[in-house]
Short mmCIF file of C-alpha atoms in Angstrom, two decimals:
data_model
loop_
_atom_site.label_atom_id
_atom_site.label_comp_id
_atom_site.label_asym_id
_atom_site.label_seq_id
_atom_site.Cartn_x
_atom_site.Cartn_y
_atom_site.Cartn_z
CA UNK H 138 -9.20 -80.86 0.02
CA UNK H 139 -10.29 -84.48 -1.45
CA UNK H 140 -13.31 -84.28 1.10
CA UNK H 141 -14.28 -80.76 -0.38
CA UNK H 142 -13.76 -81.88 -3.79
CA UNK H 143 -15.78 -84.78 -3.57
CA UNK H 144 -18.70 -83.09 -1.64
CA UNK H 145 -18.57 -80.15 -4.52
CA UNK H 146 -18.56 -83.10 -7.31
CA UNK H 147 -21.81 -84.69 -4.91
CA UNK H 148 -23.91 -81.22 -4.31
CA UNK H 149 -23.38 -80.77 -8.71
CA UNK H 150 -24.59 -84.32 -9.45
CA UNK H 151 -27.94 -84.58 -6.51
CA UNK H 152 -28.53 -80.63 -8.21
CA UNK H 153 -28.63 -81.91 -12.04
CA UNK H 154 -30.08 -85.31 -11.44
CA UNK H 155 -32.96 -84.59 -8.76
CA UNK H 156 -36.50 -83.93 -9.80
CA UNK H 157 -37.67 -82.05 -6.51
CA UNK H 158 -37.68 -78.84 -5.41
CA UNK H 159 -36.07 -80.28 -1.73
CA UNK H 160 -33.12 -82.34 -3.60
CA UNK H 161 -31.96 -79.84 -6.11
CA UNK H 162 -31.95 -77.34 -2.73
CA UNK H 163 -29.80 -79.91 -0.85
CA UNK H 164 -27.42 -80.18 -3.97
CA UNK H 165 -26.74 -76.28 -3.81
CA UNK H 166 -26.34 -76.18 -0.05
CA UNK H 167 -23.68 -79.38 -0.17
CA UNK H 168 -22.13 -77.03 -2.87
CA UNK H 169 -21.99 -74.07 -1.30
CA UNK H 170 -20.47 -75.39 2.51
CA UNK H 171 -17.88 -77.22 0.67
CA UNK H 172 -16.90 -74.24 -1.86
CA UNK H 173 -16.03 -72.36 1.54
CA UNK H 174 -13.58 -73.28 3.12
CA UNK H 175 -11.72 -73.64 -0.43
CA UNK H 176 -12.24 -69.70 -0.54
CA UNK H 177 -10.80 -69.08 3.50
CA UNK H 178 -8.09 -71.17 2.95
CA UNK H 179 -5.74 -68.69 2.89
CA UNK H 180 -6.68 -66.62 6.42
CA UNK H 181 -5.91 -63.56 4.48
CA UNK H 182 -8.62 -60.40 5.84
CA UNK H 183 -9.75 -60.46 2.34
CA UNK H 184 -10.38 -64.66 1.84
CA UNK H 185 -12.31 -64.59 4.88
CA UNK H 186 -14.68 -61.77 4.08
CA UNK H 187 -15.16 -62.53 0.40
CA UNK H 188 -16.07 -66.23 2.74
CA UNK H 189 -18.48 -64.59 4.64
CA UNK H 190 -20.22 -62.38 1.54
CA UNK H 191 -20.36 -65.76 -0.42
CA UNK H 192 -22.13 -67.29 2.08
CA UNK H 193 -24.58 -64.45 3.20
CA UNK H 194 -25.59 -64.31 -0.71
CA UNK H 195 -25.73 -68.08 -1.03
CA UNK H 196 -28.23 -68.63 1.84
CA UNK H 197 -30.05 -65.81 0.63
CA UNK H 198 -30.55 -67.52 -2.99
CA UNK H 199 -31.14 -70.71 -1.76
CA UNK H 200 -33.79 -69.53 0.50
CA UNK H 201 -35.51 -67.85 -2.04
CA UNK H 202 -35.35 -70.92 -4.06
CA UNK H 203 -36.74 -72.83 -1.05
CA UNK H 204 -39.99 -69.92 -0.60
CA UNK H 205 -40.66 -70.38 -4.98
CA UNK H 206 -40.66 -74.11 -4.79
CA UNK H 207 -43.13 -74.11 -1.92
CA UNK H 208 -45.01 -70.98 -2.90
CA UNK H 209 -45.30 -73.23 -6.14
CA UNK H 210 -46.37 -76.69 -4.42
CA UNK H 211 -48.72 -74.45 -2.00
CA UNK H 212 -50.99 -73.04 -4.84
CA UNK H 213 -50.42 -76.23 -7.68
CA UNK H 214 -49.71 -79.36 -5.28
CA UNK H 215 -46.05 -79.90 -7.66
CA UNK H 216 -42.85 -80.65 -6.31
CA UNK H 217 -41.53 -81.51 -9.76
CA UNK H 218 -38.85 -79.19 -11.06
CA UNK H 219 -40.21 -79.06 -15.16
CA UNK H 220 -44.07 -78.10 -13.70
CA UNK H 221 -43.44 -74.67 -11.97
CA UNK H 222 -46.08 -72.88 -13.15
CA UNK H 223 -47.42 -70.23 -11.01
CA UNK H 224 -45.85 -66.59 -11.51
CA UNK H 225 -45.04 -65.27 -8.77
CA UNK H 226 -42.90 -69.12 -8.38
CA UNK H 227 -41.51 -68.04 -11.42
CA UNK H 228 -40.36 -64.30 -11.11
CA UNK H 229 -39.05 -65.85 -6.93
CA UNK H 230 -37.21 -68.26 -9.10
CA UNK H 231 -35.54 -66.03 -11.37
CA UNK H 232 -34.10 -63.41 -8.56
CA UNK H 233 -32.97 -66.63 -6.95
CA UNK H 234 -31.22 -68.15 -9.94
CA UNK H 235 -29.81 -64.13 -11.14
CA UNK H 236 -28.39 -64.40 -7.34
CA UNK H 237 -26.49 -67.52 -7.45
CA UNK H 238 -24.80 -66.90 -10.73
CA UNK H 239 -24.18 -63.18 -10.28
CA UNK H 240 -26.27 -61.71 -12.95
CA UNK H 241 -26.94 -58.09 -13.05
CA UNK H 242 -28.70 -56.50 -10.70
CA UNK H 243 -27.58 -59.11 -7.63
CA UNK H 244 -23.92 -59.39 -9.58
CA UNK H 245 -22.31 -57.03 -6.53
CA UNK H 246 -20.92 -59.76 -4.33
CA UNK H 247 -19.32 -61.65 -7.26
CA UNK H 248 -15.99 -59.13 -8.22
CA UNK H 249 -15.42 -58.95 -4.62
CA UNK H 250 -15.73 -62.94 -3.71
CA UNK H 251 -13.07 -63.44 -6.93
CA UNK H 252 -10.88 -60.69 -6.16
CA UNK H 253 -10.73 -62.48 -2.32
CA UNK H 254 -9.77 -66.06 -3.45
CA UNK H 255 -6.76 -67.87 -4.98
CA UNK H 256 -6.85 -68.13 -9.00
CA UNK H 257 -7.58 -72.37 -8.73
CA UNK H 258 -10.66 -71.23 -6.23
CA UNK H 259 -11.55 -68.35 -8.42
CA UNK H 260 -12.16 -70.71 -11.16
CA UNK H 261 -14.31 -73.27 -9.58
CA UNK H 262 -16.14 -70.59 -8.64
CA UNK H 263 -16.81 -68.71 -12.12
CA UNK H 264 -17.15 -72.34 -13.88
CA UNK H 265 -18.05 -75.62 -11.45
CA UNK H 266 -20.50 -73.29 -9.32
CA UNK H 267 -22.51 -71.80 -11.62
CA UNK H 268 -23.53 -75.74 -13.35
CA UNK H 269 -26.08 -76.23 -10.94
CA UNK H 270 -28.25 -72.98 -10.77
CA UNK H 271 -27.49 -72.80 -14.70
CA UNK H 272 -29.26 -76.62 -14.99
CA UNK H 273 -32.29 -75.22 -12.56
CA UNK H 274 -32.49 -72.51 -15.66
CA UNK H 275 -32.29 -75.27 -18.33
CA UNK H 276 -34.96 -77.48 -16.25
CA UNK H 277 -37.51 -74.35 -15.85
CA UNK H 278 -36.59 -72.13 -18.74
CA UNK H 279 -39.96 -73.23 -20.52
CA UNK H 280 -41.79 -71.37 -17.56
CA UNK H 281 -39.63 -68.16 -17.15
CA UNK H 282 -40.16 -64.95 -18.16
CA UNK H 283 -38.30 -64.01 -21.26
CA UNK H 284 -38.87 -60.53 -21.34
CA UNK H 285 -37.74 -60.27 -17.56
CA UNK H 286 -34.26 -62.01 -18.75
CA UNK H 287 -33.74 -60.36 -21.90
CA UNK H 288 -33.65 -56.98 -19.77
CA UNK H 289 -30.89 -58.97 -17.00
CA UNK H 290 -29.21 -60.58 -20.10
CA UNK H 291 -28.28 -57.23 -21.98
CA UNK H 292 -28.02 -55.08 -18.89
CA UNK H 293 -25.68 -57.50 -17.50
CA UNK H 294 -23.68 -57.25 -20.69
CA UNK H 295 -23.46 -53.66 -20.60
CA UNK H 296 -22.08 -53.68 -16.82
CA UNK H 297 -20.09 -56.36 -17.53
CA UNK H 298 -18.00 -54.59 -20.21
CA UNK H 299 -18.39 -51.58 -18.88
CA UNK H 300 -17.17 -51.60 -14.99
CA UNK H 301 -14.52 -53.95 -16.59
CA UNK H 302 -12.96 -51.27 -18.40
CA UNK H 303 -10.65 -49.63 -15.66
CA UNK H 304 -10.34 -52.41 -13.80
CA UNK H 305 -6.10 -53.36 -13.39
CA UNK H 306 -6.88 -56.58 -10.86
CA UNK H 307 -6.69 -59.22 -13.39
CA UNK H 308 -9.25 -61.42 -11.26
CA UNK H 309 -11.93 -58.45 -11.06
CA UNK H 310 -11.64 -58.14 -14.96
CA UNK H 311 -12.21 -61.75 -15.17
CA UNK H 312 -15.51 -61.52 -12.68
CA UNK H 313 -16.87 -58.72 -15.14
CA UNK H 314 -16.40 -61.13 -18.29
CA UNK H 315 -17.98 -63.57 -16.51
CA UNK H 316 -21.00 -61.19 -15.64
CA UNK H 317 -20.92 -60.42 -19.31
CA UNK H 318 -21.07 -63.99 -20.44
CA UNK H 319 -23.83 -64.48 -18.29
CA UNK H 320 -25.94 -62.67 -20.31
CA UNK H 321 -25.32 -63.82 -23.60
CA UNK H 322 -26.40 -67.46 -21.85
CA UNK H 323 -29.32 -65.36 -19.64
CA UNK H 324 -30.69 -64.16 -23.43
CA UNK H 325 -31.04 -67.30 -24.84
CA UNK H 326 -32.27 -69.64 -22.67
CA UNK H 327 -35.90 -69.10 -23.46
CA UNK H 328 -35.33 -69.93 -26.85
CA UNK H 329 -32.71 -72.30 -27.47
CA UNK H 330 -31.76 -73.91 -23.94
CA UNK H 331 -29.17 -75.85 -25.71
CA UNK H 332 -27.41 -72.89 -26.93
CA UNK H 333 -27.31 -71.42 -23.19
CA UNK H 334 -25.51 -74.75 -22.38
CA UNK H 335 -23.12 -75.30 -25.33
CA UNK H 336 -22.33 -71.83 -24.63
CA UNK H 337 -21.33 -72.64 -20.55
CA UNK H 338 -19.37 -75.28 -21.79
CA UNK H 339 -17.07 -73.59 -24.17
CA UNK H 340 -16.74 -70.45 -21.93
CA UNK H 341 -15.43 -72.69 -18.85
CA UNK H 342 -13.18 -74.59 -21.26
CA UNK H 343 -11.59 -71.04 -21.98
CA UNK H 344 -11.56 -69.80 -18.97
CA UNK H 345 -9.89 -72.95 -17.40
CA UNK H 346 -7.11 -72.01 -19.76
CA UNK H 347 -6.56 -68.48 -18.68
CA UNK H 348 -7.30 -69.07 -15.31
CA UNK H 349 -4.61 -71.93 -15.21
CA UNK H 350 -2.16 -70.04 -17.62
CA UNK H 351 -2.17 -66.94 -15.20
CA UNK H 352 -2.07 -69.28 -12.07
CA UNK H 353 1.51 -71.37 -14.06
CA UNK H 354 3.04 -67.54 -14.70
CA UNK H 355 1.44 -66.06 -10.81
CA UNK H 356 0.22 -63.42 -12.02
CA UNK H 357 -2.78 -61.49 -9.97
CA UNK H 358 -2.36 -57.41 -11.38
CA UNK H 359 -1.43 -56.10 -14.73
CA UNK H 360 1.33 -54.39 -13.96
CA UNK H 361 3.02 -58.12 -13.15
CA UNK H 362 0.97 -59.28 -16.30
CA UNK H 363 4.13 -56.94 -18.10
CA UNK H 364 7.06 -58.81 -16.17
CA UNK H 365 5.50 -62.13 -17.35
CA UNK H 366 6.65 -62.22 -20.74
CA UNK H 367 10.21 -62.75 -20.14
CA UNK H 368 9.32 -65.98 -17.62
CA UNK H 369 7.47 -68.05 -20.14
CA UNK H 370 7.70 -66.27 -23.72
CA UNK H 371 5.86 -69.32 -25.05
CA UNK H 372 2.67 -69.51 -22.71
CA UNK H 373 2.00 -66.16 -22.58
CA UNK H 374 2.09 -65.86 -26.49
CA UNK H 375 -1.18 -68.77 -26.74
CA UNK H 376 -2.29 -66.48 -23.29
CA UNK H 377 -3.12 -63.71 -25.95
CA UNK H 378 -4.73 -66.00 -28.23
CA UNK H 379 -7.02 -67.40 -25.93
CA UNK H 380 -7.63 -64.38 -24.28
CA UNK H 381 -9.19 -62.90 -27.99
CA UNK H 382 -10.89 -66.25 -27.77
CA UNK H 383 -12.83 -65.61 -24.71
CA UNK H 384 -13.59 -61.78 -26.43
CA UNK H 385 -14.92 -64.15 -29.49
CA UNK H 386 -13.16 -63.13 -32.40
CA UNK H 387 -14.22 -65.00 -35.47
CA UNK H 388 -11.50 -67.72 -36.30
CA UNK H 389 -11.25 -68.71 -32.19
CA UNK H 390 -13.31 -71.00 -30.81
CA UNK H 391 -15.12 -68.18 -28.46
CA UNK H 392 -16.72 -66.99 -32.07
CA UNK H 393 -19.03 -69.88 -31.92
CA UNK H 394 -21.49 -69.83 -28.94
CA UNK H 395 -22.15 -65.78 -29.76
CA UNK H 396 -22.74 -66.57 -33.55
CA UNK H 397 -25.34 -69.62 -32.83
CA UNK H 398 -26.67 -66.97 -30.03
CA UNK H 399 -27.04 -64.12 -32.62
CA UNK H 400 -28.48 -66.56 -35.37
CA UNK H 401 -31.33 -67.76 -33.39
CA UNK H 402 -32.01 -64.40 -32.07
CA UNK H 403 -32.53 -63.14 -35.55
CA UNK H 404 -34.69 -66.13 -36.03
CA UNK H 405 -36.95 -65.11 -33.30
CA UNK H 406 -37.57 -61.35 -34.60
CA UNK H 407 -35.33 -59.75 -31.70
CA UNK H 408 -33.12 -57.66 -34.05
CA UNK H 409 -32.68 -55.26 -31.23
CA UNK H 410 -31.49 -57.08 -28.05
CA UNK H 411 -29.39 -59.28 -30.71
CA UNK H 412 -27.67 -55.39 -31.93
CA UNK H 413 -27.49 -54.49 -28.65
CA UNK H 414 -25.62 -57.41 -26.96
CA UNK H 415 -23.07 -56.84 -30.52
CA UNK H 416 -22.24 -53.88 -29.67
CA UNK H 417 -21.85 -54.50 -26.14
CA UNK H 418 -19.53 -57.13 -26.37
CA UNK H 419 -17.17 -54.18 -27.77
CA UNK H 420 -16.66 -52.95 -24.76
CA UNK H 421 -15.37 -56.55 -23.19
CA UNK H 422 -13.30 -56.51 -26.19
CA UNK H 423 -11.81 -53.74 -25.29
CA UNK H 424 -10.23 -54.76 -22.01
CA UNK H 425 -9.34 -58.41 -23.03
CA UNK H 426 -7.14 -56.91 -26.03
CA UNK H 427 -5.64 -54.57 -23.00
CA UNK H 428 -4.96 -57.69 -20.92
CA UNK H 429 -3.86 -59.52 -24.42
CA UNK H 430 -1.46 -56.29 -24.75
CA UNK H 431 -0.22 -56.37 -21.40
CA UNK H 432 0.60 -59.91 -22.10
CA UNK H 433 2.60 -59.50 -25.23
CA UNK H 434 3.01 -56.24 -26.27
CA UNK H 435 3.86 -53.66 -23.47
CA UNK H 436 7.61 -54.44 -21.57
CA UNK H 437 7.98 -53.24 -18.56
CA UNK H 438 10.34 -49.71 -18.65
CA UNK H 439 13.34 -51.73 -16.07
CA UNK H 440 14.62 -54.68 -16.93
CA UNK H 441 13.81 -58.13 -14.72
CA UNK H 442 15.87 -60.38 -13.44
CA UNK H 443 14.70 -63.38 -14.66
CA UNK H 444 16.18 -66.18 -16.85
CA UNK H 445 13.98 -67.11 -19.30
CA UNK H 446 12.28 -70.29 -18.53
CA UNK H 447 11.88 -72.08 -21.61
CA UNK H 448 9.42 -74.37 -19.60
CA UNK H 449 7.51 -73.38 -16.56
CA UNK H 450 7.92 -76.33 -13.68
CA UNK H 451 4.64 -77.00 -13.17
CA UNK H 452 2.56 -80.32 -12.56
CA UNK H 453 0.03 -78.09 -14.98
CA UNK H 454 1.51 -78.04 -18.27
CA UNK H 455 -0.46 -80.77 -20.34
CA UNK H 456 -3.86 -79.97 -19.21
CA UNK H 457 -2.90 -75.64 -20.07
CA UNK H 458 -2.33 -77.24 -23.09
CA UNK H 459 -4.88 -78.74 -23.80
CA UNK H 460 -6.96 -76.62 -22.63
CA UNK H 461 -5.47 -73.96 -24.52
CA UNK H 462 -5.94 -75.80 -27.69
CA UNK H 463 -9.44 -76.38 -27.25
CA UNK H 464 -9.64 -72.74 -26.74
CA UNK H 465 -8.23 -71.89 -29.67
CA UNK H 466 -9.05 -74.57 -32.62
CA UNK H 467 -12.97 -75.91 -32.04
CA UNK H 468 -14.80 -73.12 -34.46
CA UNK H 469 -14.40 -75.82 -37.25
CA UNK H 470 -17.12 -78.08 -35.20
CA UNK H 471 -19.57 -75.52 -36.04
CA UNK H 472 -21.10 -77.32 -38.89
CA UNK H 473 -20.73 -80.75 -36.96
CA UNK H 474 -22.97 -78.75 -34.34
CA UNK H 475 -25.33 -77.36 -36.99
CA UNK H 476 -26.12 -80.60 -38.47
#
């Protein structure tokens, strides 16, 4: 595990720091070999094929990256990441980059790959993995085709909330939100790369917290989501808080990456896509107040056998809650941010 660890901390750094096509390749591939044995671990049918889907998509977006860069260096004699220039690099590049962070249309193999995996995996995966081809988007978003990525941004919000709707595997809901959140960062990052980052950060800090809050209670469907209220009364009560966070309600701190996103698409006269991804982001609503009910609201019709734990015994607890906190309480930075 410390070997995998380290080599997925390595492939993230060489991918962020490197200035050449070849190095920020290398970074990805270091990434994805060490993600997968994290994601077999298990030996279960399902681990091992959401394994082998991970990797066939992988290899396919890293070779595409591979053809842009040299299709790129071929016609302009560039290896520098910040100078891809020629089109067809650029529209390579962008399938690529749509492929490794599972953005409408190549999103597919993601719900699958998280519904295969362990919650701990299932979180690298929707947060650590998607830094590096999310910094390749930041590096070359100067160069990329905004009206191509408006379409993937808000098409990838409407799938997103919309395939998440009848969805009762908690870690297939979460893989739609994710898609979903992809494209509010997808939207932006023509405009305001910043934004698209500042907005990564605070959606992995919230989904750390649920990911780590449903991992503490083990719960994997909703129908056990319903038996976990009488194990940890406490956890599962700032579960539904952070949960309306991650929908981005206005006093949470999920409220603030969509607001700055909306604000600056207003500024650059696109009214539409900005009323569009709105009203989208009703529909994700929709199933994270179902999951927030399940959590808080509904009891199960039988009774459980469980003695209420008025502390769960795991190693976990301080960094849920801080995590949790974060979720919750960081809208007041927004003028901080602003300024």
């Amino acid at each position: 595990k410390l070997i995998f660890t380290l080599s997925l901390l390595l492939g993230t750094t060489i991918t962020i720091s490197s200035n050449h096509w070849a190095m920020a390749w290398t970074g990805l591939e270091i990434n994805t070999l060490a993600i997968l044995p994290l994601i077999s671990k298990s030996h279960h049918p399902r681990a091992i094929e959401a394994a082998t889907k991970y990797f066939l998509v992988q290899a396919t977006a890293s070779a595409l990256i591979l053809f842009s860069s040299m299709t790129n260096a071929w016609h302009t004699g560039q290896w520098d990441l910040t100078q891809l220039t020629h089109p067809t690099s650029c529209l390579i590049l962008t399938a690529a980059l749509a492929m490794k962070l599972g953005l409408v249309p190549f999103h597919f193999w993601f719900p699958e790959v998280l519904q295969g995996t362990s919650l701990t995996t299932g979180l690298l995966l929707a947060t650590a993995m998607k830094l590096p081809p999310i910094t390749l988007l930041f590096l070359t978003s100067h160069s990329l085709d905004s009206t191509l990525l408006t379409v993937m941004a808000v098409l990838s919000a409407a799938l997103g909330g919309w395939v998440g709707l009848n969805q009762t595997q908690i870690r297939k809901i979460l893989a739609f939100s994710s898609i979903a959140h992809l494209g509010w960062m997808a939207i932006i990052i023509s405009y305001n790369p910043k934004l698209t980052l500042l907005n990564f950060y605070l959606y992995s800090l919230v989904t750390a917290a649920v990911f780590l809050t449903l991992n503490a209670t083990k719960t994997l469907k909703l129908s056990t989501l319903m038996t976990s209220w009488t194990k940890a009364p406490v956890l599962n009560t700032v579960l539904l808080l952070t949960l309306l966070s991650l929908a981005g309600l206005p006093p949470l701190t999920g409220f603030l990456p969509k607001w700055f996103i909306l604000q600056e698409l207003t500024k650059q006269d696109m009214a539409l896509p900005a009323v569009a991804l709105s009203l989208l982001s009703l529909l994700s609503l929709f199933f994270y107040l179902r999951l927030a009910y399940c959590t808080t609201i509904a009891l199960p019709p039988h009774t459980t056998n469980h003695m209420k734990q008025w502390r769960t015994n795991k190693p976990t607890g301080i960094s849920i809650a801080i995590l949790t906190t974060l979720s919750i309480i960081l809208l007041p930075l927004a003028p901080m941010l602003l300024t």
